[in-house]
């Protein structure tokens, strides 16, 4: 028998003789709190007993998709009618239906017996999508309630409906754009309230909801709004800055928000430059607080069994415990929720630096700040590297690749983005980094970026040469800092080729020669008035120590002898040929300016050693003369030191003291170090071979006088009302005599723990 036949017994049913028993009636699965269901008439009242003559009534049709769609449409119409009526009644002063509608979006009742289900919320959102143009200021409480629900924690279907509704809302009512963006910007932070919001929300899958998924949904909303409102970036940018986590907040807070910012920079290019600038400024704020050698931090971590683990907060479930291990307390007078401290810590006043120098460093705090800075620099370098790669790297299993990643762009567009980002970094360097003499690591962003294109090397060197040698209107301290950057960059970067190094040396020598010739013979030299000259000379000495092979024009046999350690005394071998620009070095070391006396002791000693071993210059007599002069000057200063008055101390406030500055000292941050090491020239790789046991430039016997000598040098600088104090090269310094030249040269620090004088006052 065919069961599908119209005459089949399967197509007939026995007659109904009365009402069904209560146990067999279909249960109402909807909650009675739904105002739609409360007003809906019951179909059970239409049931009437059937008589026996009704046995042959027509068969009831089987449920079909059309009936389901019809019922769904009827339900939507009921929701829409209720919403429309509630909004109209609100305008007329009747608030009860409207208040009932608002209560449906109460996040505190979500998932409870008194609250709406996720399915009902989706129906309400769908109904409201049809009347967004009717929303008036009187309905603002409804909009606030909708914006306050934890929509990113709900199922994917609701998220899709919600994003669509918000797009229609801000398109029809632009006044709600800022509240929407404010909530979204706050949602990109490392929030701690997820666990309480998840209490009543049913799990939609076996996989726990991660923070990364929540952030993905916020980005989906932002991208949708960007497609609708081209002017949105101007409203979004200040909100992002306002929600930037305070520098005292844990590393997880910094990493989370910065990762989200960099993702916005990918799909919103108009904000990219401002986002990069904001992140770099935050890195500088943290950088200036790391004023001890990281070797001490490593000892501290070893003593406390501390281990640096690169955790990904995006992979953590939203209900996982928060990271409370780090100090999250803000400083007095600082706004933890704002970004008001941008540039406020780039430099301190003279009194602030002196107070800091008198206090022992908080190693635990500095260790925490170093880890934050390391994580920030790594994120920025990863972001920049995505532009360099021809295609995005294969992400590890379970990770997310942001949409709009620049790696998907063609080579021409990637090059344009690289150039734009480089100029952004160059602008930040010009406006902020070069003025922050206490920065130790942030400048390595530009150091790394120059490795992407030889043109970037040329542009960076051009900026430094211009500021140090050409722009005489620049403040002296900026010119000195630029000169220090020149020497450190050319010495340390493996991306600076021979031609570029020679070109820089040409300009340095040209400046030094002209400057030295402008000083008449017999002039009494005050080093505080010639700070730029000594900074340029020191950079030239430093470059020669690292790059002398690029300036030697002899044959390969001579270079091989040096590499193998066959050292001859000066004058025993045939003269070596050097580039003609270096002829000026002999002139300046014998000039009244006497740079070997006032430049850094480590640089002077290493230059003297390398110059002698390579046959370039023999300066031992000058160093001996400087030592004798230093001793006699010390005695005369001690005789008059007690006559100094308070007026002299007042004059010191107008003197900018500059400590020895080496911007690209060895890089020790563990997570981001892998980006710097391949392009960084270590001293051990270029150091001349040979014994240091009989180093004729190590002085003996003057250790007891060093401290007094330093104090008198500082007092001498305070007698001047202008200029930059350059520490004298004290060849008898205890610290330098006790350790080998190579080790001391590699360990030069730009920011000692207890600076003997203020380093900057920006």
XYZ file of C-alpha atoms in Angstrom:
762
model
C 0.000 0.000 0.000
C 1.269 3.401 -0.916
C 1.369 5.479 2.294
C 1.391 8.697 0.261
C -1.860 7.988 -1.571
C -4.680 10.439 -0.999
C -6.936 7.460 -0.282
C -4.541 6.015 2.209
C -5.606 5.292 5.739
C -2.575 7.327 6.836
C -4.282 10.406 5.518
C -7.262 10.045 7.846
C -7.610 10.636 11.556
C -10.291 9.700 14.132
C -12.767 12.396 15.111
C -12.205 14.532 18.212
C -14.892 13.881 20.789
C -13.912 16.559 23.305
C -11.201 18.704 24.791
C -7.796 17.158 25.169
C -6.692 16.341 28.700
C -4.352 18.936 30.247
C -1.429 16.531 30.162
C -1.645 16.232 26.377
C -1.982 19.931 25.578
C 1.078 21.690 24.027
C 3.002 23.631 26.675
C 3.588 27.334 26.324
C 7.381 27.581 26.140
C 7.507 31.368 26.299
C 8.056 33.257 29.485
C 5.106 35.158 30.840
C 7.325 38.270 31.156
C 7.161 38.824 27.400
C 4.603 41.623 26.939
C 3.743 40.239 23.517
C 2.662 36.904 24.960
C 0.791 38.539 27.803
C -1.497 40.291 25.306
C -1.815 37.399 22.875
C -5.229 35.600 22.883
C -5.205 31.865 23.653
C -6.258 29.453 20.934
C -7.432 26.904 23.490
C -10.743 28.801 23.978
C -11.692 27.935 20.404
C -11.687 24.216 21.002
C -15.266 22.779 20.798
C -16.411 19.177 21.130
C -16.779 17.329 17.848
C -19.856 15.349 17.030
C -19.885 11.918 15.484
C -21.129 13.307 12.215
C -17.857 15.186 11.830
C -15.946 12.010 11.128
C -15.683 12.770 7.452
C -14.358 16.349 7.839
C -11.519 17.360 5.510
C -8.060 16.300 6.645
C -5.907 18.937 8.402
C -2.912 19.906 6.253
C 0.545 18.937 7.479
C 2.777 21.793 8.778
C 4.845 23.358 5.984
C 7.560 25.983 5.608
C 4.974 28.475 4.440
C 3.005 28.052 7.677
C 6.205 28.468 9.725
C 7.065 31.621 7.821
C 3.533 32.898 8.274
C 3.688 32.315 12.031
C 7.101 33.957 12.208
C 5.815 36.950 10.302
C 2.810 37.192 12.603
C 5.141 37.140 15.613
C 7.359 39.873 14.127
C 4.305 42.006 13.435
C 3.248 41.668 17.061
C 6.680 42.779 18.322
C 6.724 45.672 15.884
C 3.211 46.759 16.857
C 4.117 46.709 20.543
C 7.301 48.718 19.958
C 5.518 51.284 17.810
C 2.715 51.660 20.336
C 5.129 51.962 23.281
C 7.107 54.710 21.560
C 3.952 56.616 20.631
C 2.522 56.296 24.128
C 5.794 57.590 25.565
C 5.500 60.761 23.518
C 1.935 61.191 24.820
C 3.011 60.787 28.439
C 1.989 57.160 29.035
C 5.199 55.491 30.155
C 4.087 52.024 31.236
C 4.433 50.241 27.837
C 7.705 52.058 27.174
C 9.111 51.146 30.581
C 8.150 47.536 29.914
C 10.055 47.713 26.632
C 13.128 49.219 28.293
C 13.098 46.514 30.961
C 13.558 43.871 28.264
C 17.141 45.175 27.783
C 18.063 45.187 31.459
C 21.412 43.352 31.473
C 20.964 42.501 35.162
C 17.890 40.402 34.329
C 19.346 38.801 31.215
C 18.906 35.032 31.413
C 16.843 35.121 34.610
C 13.190 34.180 35.078
C 12.220 37.855 35.105
C 14.289 38.817 32.071
C 14.150 38.269 28.359
C 15.775 35.350 26.594
C 18.379 35.856 23.898
C 15.807 34.848 21.279
C 13.388 37.452 22.570
C 16.114 40.096 22.607
C 16.821 39.317 18.978
C 13.122 39.796 18.194
C 13.074 43.137 19.987
C 16.198 44.291 18.140
C 14.653 43.230 14.838
C 11.480 45.184 15.599
C 13.393 48.280 16.669
C 15.393 48.179 13.438
C 12.207 49.195 11.601
C 11.533 52.276 13.712
C 14.996 53.787 14.333
C 13.969 56.927 12.468
C 11.181 57.448 15.028
C 13.546 57.533 17.994
C 13.341 60.901 19.704
C 15.268 62.397 22.635
C 12.442 61.159 24.853
C 13.462 57.603 23.944
C 17.105 58.023 24.997
C 16.682 55.680 27.969
C 15.784 52.899 25.560
C 18.899 53.533 23.466
C 21.068 53.639 26.583
C 19.634 50.302 27.706
C 20.326 48.761 24.294
C 23.900 50.049 24.289
C 24.407 48.687 27.797
C 23.639 45.041 27.125
C 26.692 42.727 26.899
C 26.055 41.963 23.243
C 29.576 40.683 22.570
C 28.988 37.837 25.047
C 25.828 36.536 23.358
C 25.441 34.120 20.447
C 26.580 34.853 16.907
C 23.033 35.332 15.570
C 22.303 38.063 18.093
C 25.669 39.728 17.424
C 24.849 39.922 13.727
C 21.432 41.463 14.421
C 22.894 43.899 16.925
C 25.613 45.172 14.562
C 23.013 45.689 11.839
C 20.757 47.612 14.240
C 23.584 49.876 15.455
C 24.481 50.683 11.859
C 20.905 51.753 11.142
C 20.725 53.663 14.420
C 23.752 55.894 13.814
C 22.801 56.392 10.170
C 19.306 57.598 11.073
C 20.276 59.339 14.302
C 23.887 60.671 14.124
C 23.620 62.034 17.662
C 24.039 58.477 18.944
C 27.378 57.956 17.157
C 29.570 59.222 20.007
C 27.833 57.072 22.677
C 28.222 54.031 20.421
C 31.912 54.747 19.792
C 32.490 55.432 23.482
C 31.157 51.993 24.399
C 33.182 50.397 21.622
C 36.436 52.075 22.653
C 35.860 50.942 26.227
C 35.201 47.439 24.948
C 38.708 47.278 23.454
C 40.333 47.558 26.873
C 41.282 44.678 29.155
C 37.996 44.627 31.047
C 37.555 42.818 34.335
C 33.751 42.602 34.529
C 33.187 39.773 32.066
C 32.819 37.094 34.720
C 29.898 38.799 36.479
C 28.106 39.412 33.178
C 28.421 35.754 32.199
C 26.640 34.491 35.319
C 23.148 34.282 33.790
C 24.097 33.933 30.118
C 23.659 30.352 28.853
C 26.595 28.795 27.050
C 25.950 28.576 23.333
C 28.712 26.064 22.574
C 31.163 23.748 24.226
C 34.064 26.096 23.415
C 34.508 28.848 26.014
C 34.207 32.406 24.793
C 37.647 34.031 24.598
C 38.633 37.646 24.909
C 39.847 37.551 21.337
C 36.359 36.666 20.120
C 34.887 39.552 22.095
C 37.399 41.975 20.567
C 36.729 40.570 17.095
C 33.068 41.516 17.499
C 33.931 45.060 18.494
C 36.143 45.342 15.419
C 33.341 43.974 13.236
C 31.075 46.729 14.536
C 33.717 49.394 13.905
C 34.366 48.178 10.373
C 30.624 48.171 9.663
C 30.291 51.733 10.934
C 33.321 52.849 8.916
C 31.644 51.562 5.764
C 28.586 53.691 6.578
C 30.201 56.864 7.966
C 33.423 58.003 6.233
C 33.965 60.787 8.801
C 33.920 58.389 11.747
C 37.737 58.439 12.378
C 37.613 62.053 13.550
C 35.179 61.060 16.311
C 36.900 57.777 17.162
C 40.483 58.988 17.595
C 40.027 61.095 20.777
C 37.985 58.309 22.363
C 40.783 55.810 21.759
C 43.304 58.130 23.379
C 40.990 58.696 26.339
C 40.765 54.947 26.985
C 44.501 54.270 26.675
C 45.489 52.405 29.862
C 47.616 54.230 32.376
C 51.270 53.265 32.377
C 50.899 51.856 35.899
C 48.300 49.303 34.810
C 49.462 45.687 34.249
C 51.205 44.561 31.102
C 48.108 42.650 29.996
C 46.161 45.919 29.915
C 48.833 47.590 27.794
C 49.174 44.667 25.386
C 45.428 44.202 24.932
C 44.631 47.797 24.073
C 47.690 48.324 21.872
C 46.945 45.179 19.876
C 43.436 46.439 19.285
C 44.757 49.861 18.286
C 47.156 48.348 15.768
C 44.333 46.311 14.303
C 42.296 49.489 13.856
C 45.312 50.998 12.111
C 45.135 48.139 9.600
C 41.559 48.706 8.451
C 41.433 52.472 9.117
C 44.565 53.925 7.444
C 43.527 57.501 8.202
C 44.119 56.792 11.907
C 47.314 54.793 11.448
C 49.780 57.646 11.923
C 48.047 59.000 15.019
C 47.775 55.535 16.518
C 51.472 54.825 15.982
C 52.366 58.192 17.463
C 50.198 57.591 20.520
C 51.736 54.178 21.178
C 55.293 55.472 20.765
C 54.633 58.312 23.187
C 53.370 55.803 25.732
C 56.504 53.701 25.178
C 58.665 56.756 25.866
C 56.843 57.421 29.123
C 57.645 53.913 30.291
C 61.155 53.978 28.828
C 62.320 56.977 30.835
C 61.554 55.135 34.066
C 64.038 52.359 33.273
C 67.118 54.078 34.597
C 69.215 51.116 35.692
C 71.236 48.569 33.794
C 69.124 45.582 32.816
C 71.847 43.310 34.126
C 70.624 44.321 37.573
C 67.093 43.405 36.539
C 68.247 39.964 35.463
C 69.863 39.466 38.853
C 66.662 40.598 40.554
C 64.549 38.194 38.492
C 66.944 35.349 39.231
C 66.813 36.052 42.960
C 63.017 36.131 42.921
C 62.649 33.181 40.533
C 60.930 35.506 38.070
C 60.444 34.236 34.547
C 59.340 36.342 31.603
C 56.507 34.515 29.830
C 54.977 35.958 26.695
C 51.310 35.201 27.365
C 48.581 36.015 24.864
C 45.655 37.621 26.728
C 43.462 37.219 23.635
C 43.429 33.443 24.066
C 42.191 33.588 27.654
C 38.511 32.816 28.340
C 36.548 35.880 29.331
C 35.761 34.359 32.720
C 39.424 33.595 33.502
C 40.986 35.366 36.507
C 42.516 38.741 35.751
C 46.234 39.413 35.938
C 46.705 41.063 39.315
C 50.369 40.283 39.736
C 51.585 43.655 38.575
C 51.283 47.002 40.237
C 48.234 48.755 38.887
C 48.202 51.752 41.154
C 48.367 55.138 39.507
C 50.625 57.887 40.703
C 49.290 60.798 42.691
C 47.864 63.490 40.512
C 47.577 61.287 37.446
C 44.387 60.238 35.755
C 44.356 56.456 35.449
C 41.503 56.471 32.971
C 42.881 59.180 30.743
C 45.950 59.908 28.726
C 46.828 63.210 30.315
C 50.312 62.043 31.190
C 51.432 61.933 27.562
C 54.732 63.806 27.272
C 54.577 64.758 30.945
C 57.307 62.289 31.820
C 59.575 62.888 28.866
C 61.795 64.954 31.104
C 61.916 66.294 34.615
C 63.100 69.502 36.123
C 66.524 69.772 37.660
C 65.176 69.303 41.166
C 63.158 66.251 40.183
C 66.161 64.520 38.666
C 68.320 65.306 41.665
C 65.675 63.920 44.023
C 65.456 60.785 41.915
C 69.228 60.414 41.984
C 69.213 60.507 45.771
C 66.699 57.677 46.066
C 67.579 54.026 45.535
C 65.844 52.556 42.489
C 62.818 50.323 42.971
C 64.084 47.308 41.082
C 60.752 45.482 41.221
C 58.935 48.474 39.739
C 61.563 48.985 37.048
C 61.441 45.288 36.170
C 57.688 45.593 35.674
C 58.106 48.687 33.493
C 60.811 46.979 31.434
C 58.492 44.061 30.706
C 55.750 46.445 29.614
C 58.121 48.339 27.329
C 59.444 45.089 25.892
C 55.918 43.919 25.069
C 54.981 47.277 23.501
C 58.081 47.390 21.298
C 57.515 43.809 20.208
C 53.937 44.609 19.154
C 55.081 47.635 17.155
C 57.904 45.725 15.475
C 55.531 42.879 14.605
C 53.115 45.392 13.127
C 55.858 46.973 11.027
C 57.167 43.592 9.913
C 53.768 42.625 8.509
C 54.250 45.422 5.981
C 57.672 44.102 5.021
C 56.615 40.494 4.419
C 55.428 39.671 0.877
C 52.602 37.607 2.378
C 51.345 37.166 5.913
C 52.966 34.395 7.929
C 50.906 31.304 8.572
C 49.234 31.915 11.924
C 49.540 29.221 14.553
C 46.581 26.956 15.110
C 43.833 28.630 17.060
C 45.082 32.166 16.529
C 43.316 34.919 14.663
C 44.612 36.884 11.713
C 43.101 40.368 11.655
C 41.122 41.272 8.597
C 42.727 43.864 6.434
C 46.235 42.760 7.350
C 48.688 44.704 5.164
C 50.421 41.488 4.135
C 47.597 40.838 1.683
C 48.338 44.057 -0.221
C 50.336 44.159 -3.467
C 54.012 45.198 -3.272
C 53.364 48.748 -4.475
C 50.847 49.461 -1.730
C 53.043 47.824 0.896
C 55.893 50.111 -0.146
C 53.656 53.173 0.153
C 52.607 52.096 3.638
C 56.248 51.526 4.633
C 57.233 54.987 3.460
C 54.317 56.593 5.283
C 55.113 54.737 8.499
C 58.776 55.691 8.250
C 57.953 59.362 7.929
C 55.605 58.994 10.884
C 58.420 57.554 13.003
C 60.827 60.196 11.719
C 58.378 62.919 12.728
C 57.972 61.385 16.196
C 61.738 61.182 16.533
C 62.112 64.829 15.535
C 59.412 66.074 17.893
C 59.847 63.808 20.915
C 62.512 61.109 20.978
C 65.538 63.280 20.238
C 64.504 65.586 23.071
C 64.262 62.730 25.572
C 67.832 62.013 26.583
C 66.675 59.447 29.142
C 65.152 57.177 26.513
C 67.048 53.902 26.225
C 65.088 51.655 23.863
C 62.251 53.449 22.072
C 64.637 54.875 19.465
C 65.378 51.327 18.324
C 62.053 51.386 16.457
C 63.638 53.778 13.980
C 66.920 51.851 14.144
C 65.066 48.731 12.961
C 62.873 50.513 10.426
C 65.878 51.947 8.579
C 66.921 48.382 7.797
C 63.922 47.992 5.469
C 65.214 50.357 2.791
C 68.596 52.041 2.100
C 66.647 55.213 1.396
C 65.496 55.233 5.012
C 69.114 55.109 6.205
C 69.959 58.107 4.046
C 66.946 60.105 5.232
C 67.627 59.392 8.898
C 71.279 60.347 8.585
C 70.290 63.466 6.664
C 67.989 64.574 9.472
C 70.684 64.028 12.096
C 73.418 65.775 10.117
C 71.145 68.719 9.425
C 70.182 69.161 13.076
C 73.706 68.728 14.425
C 75.795 70.569 11.854
C 73.603 72.854 9.756
C 70.694 74.183 11.809
C 72.533 76.620 14.051
C 69.231 78.005 15.348
C 68.503 74.700 17.063
C 69.068 74.595 20.843
C 72.550 73.412 21.676
C 71.268 70.388 23.546
C 69.329 69.210 20.476
C 72.426 69.615 18.298
C 74.488 67.654 20.810
C 71.879 64.894 20.956
C 71.744 64.722 17.146
C 75.533 64.404 17.004
C 75.393 61.584 19.538
C 72.770 59.801 17.444
C 74.985 60.121 14.359
C 77.942 58.453 16.009
C 75.928 55.708 17.650
C 73.835 54.910 14.566
C 76.702 54.732 12.073
C 78.762 52.676 14.512
C 76.074 50.171 15.467
C 73.836 49.679 12.433
C 74.948 47.002 9.997
C 72.655 48.603 7.404
C 74.963 51.610 7.048
C 77.260 50.622 4.193
C 80.758 51.907 3.500
C 79.649 54.669 1.163
C 77.123 55.991 3.650
C 79.615 55.844 6.529
C 82.213 57.758 4.520
C 79.664 60.380 3.551
C 78.732 60.981 7.189
C 82.402 61.202 8.187
C 82.940 63.727 5.390
C 80.353 66.090 6.884
C 81.610 65.571 10.429
C 85.195 66.327 9.466
C 84.154 69.341 7.419
C 82.335 70.800 10.421
C 85.154 70.040 12.865
C 87.790 71.564 10.595
C 85.872 74.794 10.062
C 85.066 75.059 13.760
C 88.659 74.470 14.883
C 90.013 77.035 12.419
C 87.598 79.621 13.807
C 89.295 79.465 17.234
C 92.385 81.711 17.392
C 95.542 80.139 18.822
C 96.030 80.716 22.518
C 92.316 81.156 23.233
C 91.252 80.171 26.738
C 88.823 77.311 26.169
C 85.661 76.889 28.210
C 84.241 73.485 27.233
C 80.706 74.506 28.209
C 80.680 76.934 25.280
C 81.747 74.319 22.702
C 79.449 71.420 23.514
C 78.408 70.839 19.909
C 82.034 70.617 18.775
C 82.927 68.044 21.420
C 79.819 65.987 20.703
C 80.668 65.890 16.994
C 84.303 65.021 17.729
C 83.247 62.238 20.075
C 80.942 60.818 17.399
C 83.809 60.856 14.911
C 86.098 59.026 17.357
C 83.370 56.472 18.039
C 82.715 55.855 14.346
C 86.423 55.380 13.711
C 86.673 52.747 16.450
C 83.862 50.693 14.893
C 84.283 51.422 11.179
C 87.988 52.141 10.614
C 88.129 49.361 8.000
C 85.721 51.334 5.818
C 88.031 54.372 5.886
C 91.237 52.512 5.156
C 92.221 52.546 1.497
C 95.192 50.202 1.818
C 95.432 46.725 0.329
C 93.777 43.642 1.736
C 97.091 42.331 3.128
C 97.341 45.198 5.606
C 93.800 44.609 6.807
C 94.495 40.899 7.211
C 97.474 41.633 9.456
C 95.281 43.688 11.732
C 92.614 40.983 11.844
C 95.180 38.318 12.771
C 96.626 40.477 15.522
C 100.071 41.218 14.024
C 100.553 44.571 15.733
C 103.567 46.714 15.005
C 104.625 49.777 16.896
C 103.631 53.076 15.391
C 106.051 54.135 12.695
C 107.608 50.698 12.123
C 105.346 49.862 9.212
C 104.793 51.760 6.030
C 102.252 54.571 6.244
C 98.668 53.515 5.722
C 96.377 55.265 3.276
C 93.194 56.750 4.671
C 90.418 58.781 3.166
C 91.424 62.426 2.921
C 88.614 63.651 5.170
C 90.350 62.124 8.191
C 93.275 64.531 7.821
C 91.312 66.962 9.942
C 91.530 64.635 12.963
C 95.200 65.446 13.474
C 94.390 69.142 13.281
C 91.659 69.102 15.916
C 93.485 66.915 18.460
C 96.358 69.442 18.429
C 94.068 72.479 18.444
C 93.331 74.586 21.557
C 89.933 72.852 21.770
C 91.742 69.619 22.708
C 88.800 67.185 22.252
C 90.769 64.281 23.758
C 90.565 66.090 27.085
C 86.823 66.688 27.183
C 85.223 63.749 25.374
C 84.114 60.510 27.019
C 87.005 58.713 28.673
C 85.990 55.339 27.214
C 85.759 56.708 23.699
C 89.077 58.551 24.009
C 90.943 55.511 25.326
C 89.535 53.202 22.708
C 90.189 55.684 19.918
C 93.786 56.120 21.059
C 94.285 52.361 21.092
C 92.673 51.710 17.694
C 94.364 54.706 16.060
C 97.757 53.498 17.248
C 97.276 49.844 16.274
C 96.042 50.765 12.805
C 98.840 53.272 12.250
C 96.392 56.143 11.877
C 97.451 58.446 14.720
C 99.613 58.395 17.838
C 98.043 60.481 20.610
C 99.804 59.173 23.720
C 101.805 62.416 24.254
C 98.566 64.432 24.177
C 96.955 62.164 26.759
C 99.995 62.478 29.029
C 99.926 66.257 28.708
C 96.202 66.312 29.514
C 96.847 64.237 32.610
C 99.496 66.617 33.892
C 97.294 69.627 33.192
C 94.406 67.961 34.978
C 96.504 67.383 38.075
C 97.742 70.959 38.276
C 94.277 72.363 37.635
C 92.864 70.195 40.402
C 95.204 71.698 42.971
C 94.300 75.253 42.002
C 90.586 74.499 42.139
C 90.828 73.031 45.604
C 92.326 76.295 46.823
C 89.358 78.379 45.700
C 86.507 75.895 46.001
C 85.489 77.165 49.442
C 84.908 80.669 48.067
C 81.994 79.662 45.865
C 78.784 81.514 46.740
C 75.069 80.928 46.426
C 75.093 83.117 43.326
C 77.118 80.492 41.506
C 74.646 77.797 42.492
C 71.806 79.933 41.150
C 73.630 80.246 37.849
C 73.773 76.459 37.645
C 70.032 76.332 37.093
C 70.495 77.931 33.680
C 73.166 75.451 32.645
C 72.061 72.348 30.808
C 74.292 69.500 31.922
C 74.620 66.728 29.396
C 75.786 63.304 30.456
C 77.608 61.025 28.070
C 74.934 59.927 25.603
C 75.055 56.749 23.505
C 71.522 56.258 22.100
C 72.081 52.805 20.643
C 73.779 51.060 23.512
C 73.373 47.250 23.511
C 69.731 46.164 23.453
C 68.731 43.889 26.350
C 64.931 43.573 26.232
C 64.362 39.811 25.796
C 61.145 39.649 23.731
C 61.955 42.312 21.149
C 65.702 41.675 21.024
C 65.297 39.161 18.190
C 64.361 42.017 15.851
C 67.449 44.081 16.691
C 70.212 41.478 16.928
C 70.454 40.665 13.172
C 71.145 44.319 12.282
C 73.185 45.308 15.351
C 76.980 45.540 15.332
C 78.492 44.320 18.582
C 81.863 45.637 19.700
C 83.285 42.128 19.911
C 82.730 41.675 16.173
C 84.975 44.622 15.232
C 87.420 44.795 18.131
C 91.068 44.566 17.173
C 92.777 41.415 18.374
C 95.723 41.678 20.709
C 96.661 41.849 24.375
C 95.354 44.633 26.572
C 97.652 43.733 29.441
C 100.157 46.427 28.537
C 97.715 49.094 27.464
C 99.782 52.234 27.678
C 96.706 54.401 28.014
C 95.565 52.995 31.349
C 96.646 55.470 33.987
C 97.858 54.477 37.410
C 97.826 56.011 40.826
C 95.229 58.770 40.480
C 92.233 56.883 41.809
C 92.120 58.857 45.032
C 91.748 62.147 43.205
C 88.940 61.137 40.849
C 86.010 62.033 43.075
C 87.358 65.465 43.898
C 88.195 66.026 40.245
C 84.627 65.255 39.217
C 83.178 67.588 41.853
C 85.422 70.425 40.765
C 84.549 69.894 37.118
C 80.881 70.254 37.977
C 81.523 73.397 40.021
C 83.452 74.851 37.120
C 80.514 74.279 34.801
C 78.156 76.039 37.200
C 80.063 79.296 36.822
C 78.711 79.671 33.310
C 75.277 81.005 32.487
C 75.085 79.311 29.093
C 76.393 76.253 27.356
C 76.470 72.507 27.780
C 78.685 70.817 30.288
C 80.835 68.071 28.756
C 82.428 65.800 31.314
C 86.179 65.846 31.086
C 87.962 62.717 30.035
C 89.529 61.601 33.286
C 91.990 58.934 32.199
C 92.547 57.885 35.782
C 88.954 56.942 36.510
C 88.785 53.956 38.814
C 85.969 52.198 37.006
C 87.730 52.362 33.687
C 91.130 51.237 34.926
C 89.750 48.137 36.585
C 87.993 46.753 33.533
C 89.236 46.037 30.027
C 88.678 48.525 27.258
C 86.507 46.204 25.260
C 84.185 45.476 28.144
C 83.881 49.100 29.213
C 83.318 50.209 25.642
C 80.489 47.717 25.202
C 78.887 48.690 28.472
C 78.597 52.450 28.033
C 75.268 53.554 29.429
C 73.185 56.555 28.509
C 71.217 56.588 31.735
C 73.118 55.587 34.880
C 71.256 54.708 38.050
C 72.451 57.752 39.949
C 73.257 60.419 37.377
C 75.869 62.865 38.670
C 73.918 65.702 37.074
C 70.548 66.240 35.398
C 70.391 64.800 31.915
C 67.468 66.736 30.480
C 64.908 69.330 31.366
C 62.287 69.155 28.643
